[in-house]
Amino acid sequence: MGGTIDKLIEMRLTAMADAFRIQLNDPKMKEVPFEDRFGMLTDIEYSSRKNNRLRRLIRNAEFDQPDASIMDIDYTSGRRLNKDFIKRLATCEYITEHRNLFITGATGSGKTYMACSFGMEACKQYYNTKYVRLPDLLIDLEMARNEGTYKKVMAKYANPVLLVIDEWLLLKPAANEQKDIFELLHKRRKKSSTIFCSQYRMEGWYEQLGGADGPLADAILDRIVHEHTKSISKALMLQKTFQCARYTD
């Protein structure tokens, strides 16, 4: 049977090969019907591949807090967290609906942990996920522009099904940085979801983007709330989106 095991390894069915070797060395397995034995081998290989895929997704996501878990969220009084709502978000329903999620609160309130928890849940459902701080994202794009790899780096952030942007608008972005933000959000709209973590409530984002003096402020906010009714006013659009999916300390 060594030839069979070698062929399995050559086909990269290593988990199945290891399990088959164990079966061959177990006398009790001779009494098990072939179909059942083959089913066991298939299940082991399948589980191994799924686990490897999950580990790869988590590693590539580059979470700031890779140990974050929905199960460990603190619901003690004073945090105003709706446990049922958190559980609903953990189903990743907002991802299938291409909705964005906004997490706002003061420094140290647990925004990053919460965002990474949702990101982990997305990985567990095998969604390609990416975490990044906005300052790092902007630096990454600026360096890529200088090195001639802008499209490649932009795709790194535009393509994930779920993108977690931490420290969103912590600092007011410069004009060229706003262009990068607009380009990224434009590429992601209507086909993916983004989690925005910010110290500022959504009502303050317009001013952080330069307000009336920021030529892209309206355009950026439009890309964030794109999936909602366009016939209502900007203020109501923001309110509707905010109520739909948000966590605020």
Tab-separated table of C-alpha atoms in Angstrom:
chain	number	residue	atom	x	y	z
A	1	MET	CA	0.000	0.000	0.000
A	2	GLY	CA	3.046	2.251	0.098
A	3	GLY	CA	2.484	3.205	-3.529
A	4	THR	CA	-1.051	4.358	-2.771
A	5	ILE	CA	0.129	6.479	0.138
A	6	ASP	CA	2.858	8.021	-2.007
A	7	LYS	CA	0.296	8.905	-4.675
A	8	LEU	CA	-1.968	10.516	-2.096
A	9	ILE	CA	0.941	12.616	-0.854
A	10	GLU	CA	1.859	13.538	-4.433
A	11	MET	CA	-1.721	14.742	-4.934
A	12	ARG	CA	-1.334	16.757	-1.725
A	13	LEU	CA	-3.880	14.634	0.113
A	14	THR	CA	-1.556	14.399	3.089
A	15	ALA	CA	-4.238	14.177	5.773
A	16	MET	CA	-5.907	11.342	3.889
A	17	ALA	CA	-2.548	9.614	3.458
A	18	ASP	CA	-1.820	9.795	7.186
A	19	ALA	CA	-5.301	8.525	8.048
A	20	PHE	CA	-4.991	5.689	5.526
A	21	ARG	CA	-1.672	4.650	7.063
A	22	ILE	CA	-3.340	4.531	10.490
A	23	GLN	CA	-6.175	2.410	9.094
A	24	LEU	CA	-3.710	-0.069	7.611
A	25	ASN	CA	-2.058	-0.508	11.001
A	26	ASP	CA	-5.357	-0.985	12.837
A	27	PRO	CA	-6.592	-4.621	12.665
A	28	LYS	CA	-10.107	-3.560	13.654
A	29	MET	CA	-10.427	-1.578	10.429
A	30	LYS	CA	-10.505	-4.817	8.421
A	31	GLU	CA	-14.016	-5.383	9.734
A	32	VAL	CA	-15.219	-1.956	8.596
A	33	PRO	CA	-16.885	-1.855	5.145
A	34	PHE	CA	-14.841	-0.162	2.411
A	35	GLU	CA	-17.424	2.595	1.900
A	36	ASP	CA	-17.302	3.533	5.583
A	37	ARG	CA	-13.505	3.505	5.644
A	38	PHE	CA	-13.335	5.645	2.530
A	39	GLY	CA	-15.882	8.028	4.048
A	40	MET	CA	-13.694	8.392	7.145
A	41	LEU	CA	-10.664	9.213	5.001
A	42	THR	CA	-12.629	11.745	2.990
A	43	ASP	CA	-13.959	13.439	6.121
A	44	ILE	CA	-10.462	13.731	7.584
A	45	GLU	CA	-9.027	15.268	4.413
A	46	TYR	CA	-12.003	17.609	4.091
A	47	SER	CA	-11.708	18.811	7.695
A	48	SER	CA	-7.969	19.288	7.320
A	49	ARG	CA	-8.394	21.442	4.239
A	50	LYS	CA	-11.114	23.548	5.869
A	51	ASN	CA	-8.974	24.083	8.965
A	52	ASN	CA	-5.955	25.014	6.863
A	53	ARG	CA	-8.061	27.450	4.892
A	54	LEU	CA	-9.337	29.064	8.084
A	55	ARG	CA	-5.829	29.435	9.487
A	56	ARG	CA	-4.702	30.980	6.213
A	57	LEU	CA	-7.605	33.456	6.198
A	58	ILE	CA	-6.871	34.526	9.778
A	59	ARG	CA	-3.162	34.891	9.061
A	60	ASN	CA	-3.750	36.943	5.905
A	61	ALA	CA	-6.292	39.160	7.684
A	62	GLU	CA	-3.499	40.489	9.928
A	63	PHE	CA	-5.811	41.313	12.817
A	64	ASP	CA	-4.483	43.679	15.457
A	65	GLN	CA	-6.026	41.344	18.048
A	66	PRO	CA	-6.068	37.840	16.527
A	67	ASP	CA	-7.392	36.317	19.755
A	68	ALA	CA	-10.537	38.474	19.742
A	69	SER	CA	-13.738	36.485	20.120
A	70	ILE	CA	-17.439	37.269	20.109
A	71	MET	CA	-17.759	34.852	23.032
A	72	ASP	CA	-15.514	37.051	25.201
A	73	ILE	CA	-17.256	40.387	24.648
A	74	ASP	CA	-18.034	42.182	27.914
A	75	TYR	CA	-21.749	42.969	28.263
A	76	THR	CA	-21.554	44.516	31.728
A	77	SER	CA	-23.743	47.495	32.526
A	78	GLY	CA	-22.602	50.845	31.245
A	79	ARG	CA	-21.427	49.627	27.840
A	80	ARG	CA	-24.911	49.713	26.319
A	81	LEU	CA	-24.320	46.629	24.213
A	82	ASN	CA	-27.286	44.732	22.819
A	83	LYS	CA	-26.333	41.072	23.055
A	84	ASP	CA	-28.963	39.930	20.575
A	85	PHE	CA	-27.815	42.551	18.089
A	86	ILE	CA	-24.180	41.478	18.470
A	87	LYS	CA	-25.181	37.862	17.879
A	88	ARG	CA	-27.057	38.897	14.770
A	89	LEU	CA	-23.988	40.704	13.441
A	90	ALA	CA	-21.897	37.622	14.223
A	91	THR	CA	-23.939	35.694	11.651
A	92	CYS	CA	-22.343	37.962	9.011
A	93	GLU	CA	-25.768	38.802	7.635
A	94	TYR	CA	-24.543	42.321	6.947
A	95	ILE	CA	-21.837	40.875	4.697
A	96	THR	CA	-24.258	38.907	2.551
A	97	GLU	CA	-26.324	42.097	2.247
A	98	HIS	CA	-23.217	44.180	1.410
A	99	ARG	CA	-23.830	46.520	4.344
A	100	ASN	CA	-21.193	48.484	6.202
A	101	LEU	CA	-20.725	48.413	9.972
A	102	PHE	CA	-19.766	51.435	12.063
A	103	ILE	CA	-18.150	51.063	15.491
A	104	THR	CA	-17.618	54.323	17.364
A	105	GLY	CA	-16.381	55.138	20.841
A	106	ALA	CA	-13.648	56.781	22.874
A	107	THR	CA	-10.087	55.509	23.093
A	108	GLY	CA	-9.934	52.293	25.107
A	109	SER	CA	-13.625	51.500	24.702
A	110	GLY	CA	-12.964	48.233	22.884
A	111	LYS	CA	-13.617	49.246	19.280
A	112	THR	CA	-10.663	47.342	17.866
A	113	TYR	CA	-11.472	44.209	19.854
A	114	MET	CA	-15.072	44.337	18.678
A	115	ALA	CA	-14.044	44.832	15.050
A	116	CYS	CA	-11.521	42.002	15.181
A	117	SER	CA	-14.190	39.763	16.735
A	118	PHE	CA	-16.486	40.394	13.789
A	119	GLY	CA	-13.557	39.861	11.449
A	120	MET	CA	-12.835	36.504	13.067
A	121	GLU	CA	-16.460	35.467	12.582
A	122	ALA	CA	-16.171	36.409	8.912
A	123	CYS	CA	-13.068	34.235	8.579
A	124	LYS	CA	-14.907	31.338	10.220
A	125	GLN	CA	-17.480	31.635	7.449
A	126	TYR	CA	-14.601	31.656	4.965
A	127	TYR	CA	-14.902	35.270	3.882
A	128	ASN	CA	-11.670	36.858	2.707
A	129	THR	CA	-11.012	39.496	5.377
A	130	LYS	CA	-8.439	42.252	5.853
A	131	TYR	CA	-7.668	44.488	8.850
A	132	VAL	CA	-5.775	47.764	8.530
A	133	ARG	CA	-5.376	51.069	10.342
A	134	LEU	CA	-6.297	53.977	8.097
A	135	PRO	CA	-2.911	55.706	8.656
A	136	ASP	CA	-1.097	52.529	7.581
A	137	LEU	CA	-3.392	52.075	4.590
A	138	LEU	CA	-2.708	55.598	3.342
A	139	ILE	CA	1.048	55.208	3.801
A	140	ASP	CA	0.917	51.872	1.989
A	141	LEU	CA	-0.866	53.426	-0.982
A	142	GLU	CA	1.478	56.413	-1.091
A	143	MET	CA	4.535	54.147	-1.118
A	144	ALA	CA	2.943	51.980	-3.794
A	145	ARG	CA	2.327	55.036	-5.944
A	146	ASN	CA	6.001	55.953	-5.749
A	147	GLU	CA	7.089	52.377	-6.463
A	148	GLY	CA	4.715	51.818	-9.371
A	149	THR	CA	2.665	49.147	-7.586
A	150	TYR	CA	-0.409	51.254	-6.817
A	151	LYS	CA	-2.941	49.021	-8.591
A	152	LYS	CA	-1.628	45.907	-6.871
A	153	VAL	CA	-1.711	47.434	-3.405
A	154	MET	CA	-5.112	49.014	-4.006
A	155	ALA	CA	-6.444	45.585	-4.983
A	156	LYS	CA	-5.141	44.189	-1.679
A	157	TYR	CA	-7.635	46.411	0.124
A	158	ALA	CA	-10.377	46.599	-2.508
A	159	ASN	CA	-10.829	42.866	-3.066
A	160	PRO	CA	-11.494	41.399	0.425
A	161	VAL	CA	-15.131	40.608	1.098
A	162	LEU	CA	-14.732	42.293	4.498
A	163	LEU	CA	-12.325	45.155	5.138
A	164	VAL	CA	-11.823	46.417	8.699
A	165	ILE	CA	-10.542	50.008	8.769
A	166	ASP	CA	-9.400	50.994	12.252
A	167	GLU	CA	-8.673	54.566	13.406
A	168	TRP	CA	-11.015	55.824	10.696
A	169	LEU	CA	-10.596	59.605	10.259
A	170	LEU	CA	-8.603	59.872	13.478
A	171	LEU	CA	-6.662	62.556	11.614
A	172	LYS	CA	-8.048	64.715	8.840
A	173	PRO	CA	-6.794	63.238	5.563
A	174	ALA	CA	-5.008	65.466	3.055
A	175	ALA	CA	-6.465	66.026	-0.409
A	176	ASN	CA	-4.396	63.270	-2.035
A	177	GLU	CA	-5.286	60.889	0.798
A	178	GLN	CA	-8.976	61.642	0.304
A	179	LYS	CA	-8.576	60.639	-3.338
A	180	ASP	CA	-7.169	57.287	-2.235
A	181	ILE	CA	-10.017	56.794	0.235
A	182	PHE	CA	-12.583	57.648	-2.423
A	183	GLU	CA	-10.995	55.295	-4.948
A	184	LEU	CA	-10.936	52.441	-2.443
A	185	LEU	CA	-14.532	52.877	-1.306
A	186	HIS	CA	-15.714	53.295	-4.885
A	187	LYS	CA	-14.170	49.962	-5.848
A	188	ARG	CA	-15.725	48.230	-2.842
A	189	ARG	CA	-19.260	49.599	-3.060
A	190	LYS	CA	-22.201	47.280	-3.710
A	191	LYS	CA	-20.036	44.149	-3.657
A	192	SER	CA	-18.393	44.017	-0.231
A	193	SER	CA	-18.624	45.211	3.367
A	194	THR	CA	-16.426	47.522	5.396
A	195	ILE	CA	-16.184	47.956	9.165
A	196	PHE	CA	-15.266	51.517	10.152
A	197	CYS	CA	-13.820	52.031	13.653
A	198	SER	CA	-13.704	55.661	14.718
A	199	GLN	CA	-13.527	57.924	17.740
A	200	TYR	CA	-15.952	60.186	15.909
A	201	ARG	CA	-19.615	59.484	15.524
A	202	MET	CA	-20.712	59.284	11.925
A	203	GLU	CA	-22.269	62.727	12.137
A	204	GLY	CA	-18.749	64.143	12.553
A	205	TRP	CA	-17.167	62.416	9.572
A	206	TYR	CA	-18.169	65.155	7.160
A	207	GLU	CA	-16.133	67.732	9.073
A	208	GLN	CA	-13.176	65.367	9.387
A	209	LEU	CA	-13.227	65.104	5.607
A	210	GLY	CA	-13.036	68.873	5.279
A	211	GLY	CA	-16.732	69.676	5.293
A	212	ALA	CA	-17.824	72.135	2.635
A	213	ASP	CA	-14.163	72.801	1.834
A	214	GLY	CA	-13.486	69.128	1.156
A	215	PRO	CA	-14.310	68.440	-2.504
A	216	LEU	CA	-14.574	64.694	-1.895
A	217	ALA	CA	-16.371	64.727	1.468
A	218	ASP	CA	-19.816	64.205	-0.049
A	219	ALA	CA	-18.547	61.662	-2.557
A	220	ILE	CA	-16.825	59.578	0.122
A	221	LEU	CA	-19.887	59.530	2.366
A	222	ASP	CA	-22.058	58.628	-0.614
A	223	ARG	CA	-19.878	55.566	-1.222
A	224	ILE	CA	-20.264	54.511	2.394
A	225	VAL	CA	-24.067	54.699	2.411
A	226	HIS	CA	-24.567	53.660	-1.211
A	227	GLU	CA	-26.921	50.773	-0.530
A	228	HIS	CA	-29.716	52.827	0.977
A	229	THR	CA	-32.601	54.739	-0.532
A	230	LYS	CA	-31.378	57.621	-2.655
A	231	SER	CA	-34.618	59.568	-2.663
A	232	ILE	CA	-34.261	60.759	0.919
A	233	SER	CA	-31.982	63.497	2.202
A	234	LYS	CA	-28.319	63.001	3.123
A	235	ALA	CA	-29.076	63.359	6.842
A	236	LEU	CA	-31.752	60.685	6.726
A	237	MET	CA	-29.523	58.418	4.670
A	238	LEU	CA	-26.860	58.606	7.360
A	239	GLN	CA	-29.397	58.007	10.096
A	240	LYS	CA	-30.930	55.011	8.340
A	241	THR	CA	-27.546	53.430	7.743
A	242	PHE	CA	-26.370	54.128	11.276
A	243	GLN	CA	-29.413	52.462	12.794
A	244	CYS	CA	-29.112	49.503	10.478
A	245	ALA	CA	-25.717	48.312	11.615
A	246	ARG	CA	-23.791	50.039	14.336
A	247	TYR	CA	-22.158	49.576	17.713
A	248	THR	CA	-21.552	52.682	19.781
A	249	ASP	CA	-20.000	52.861	23.216
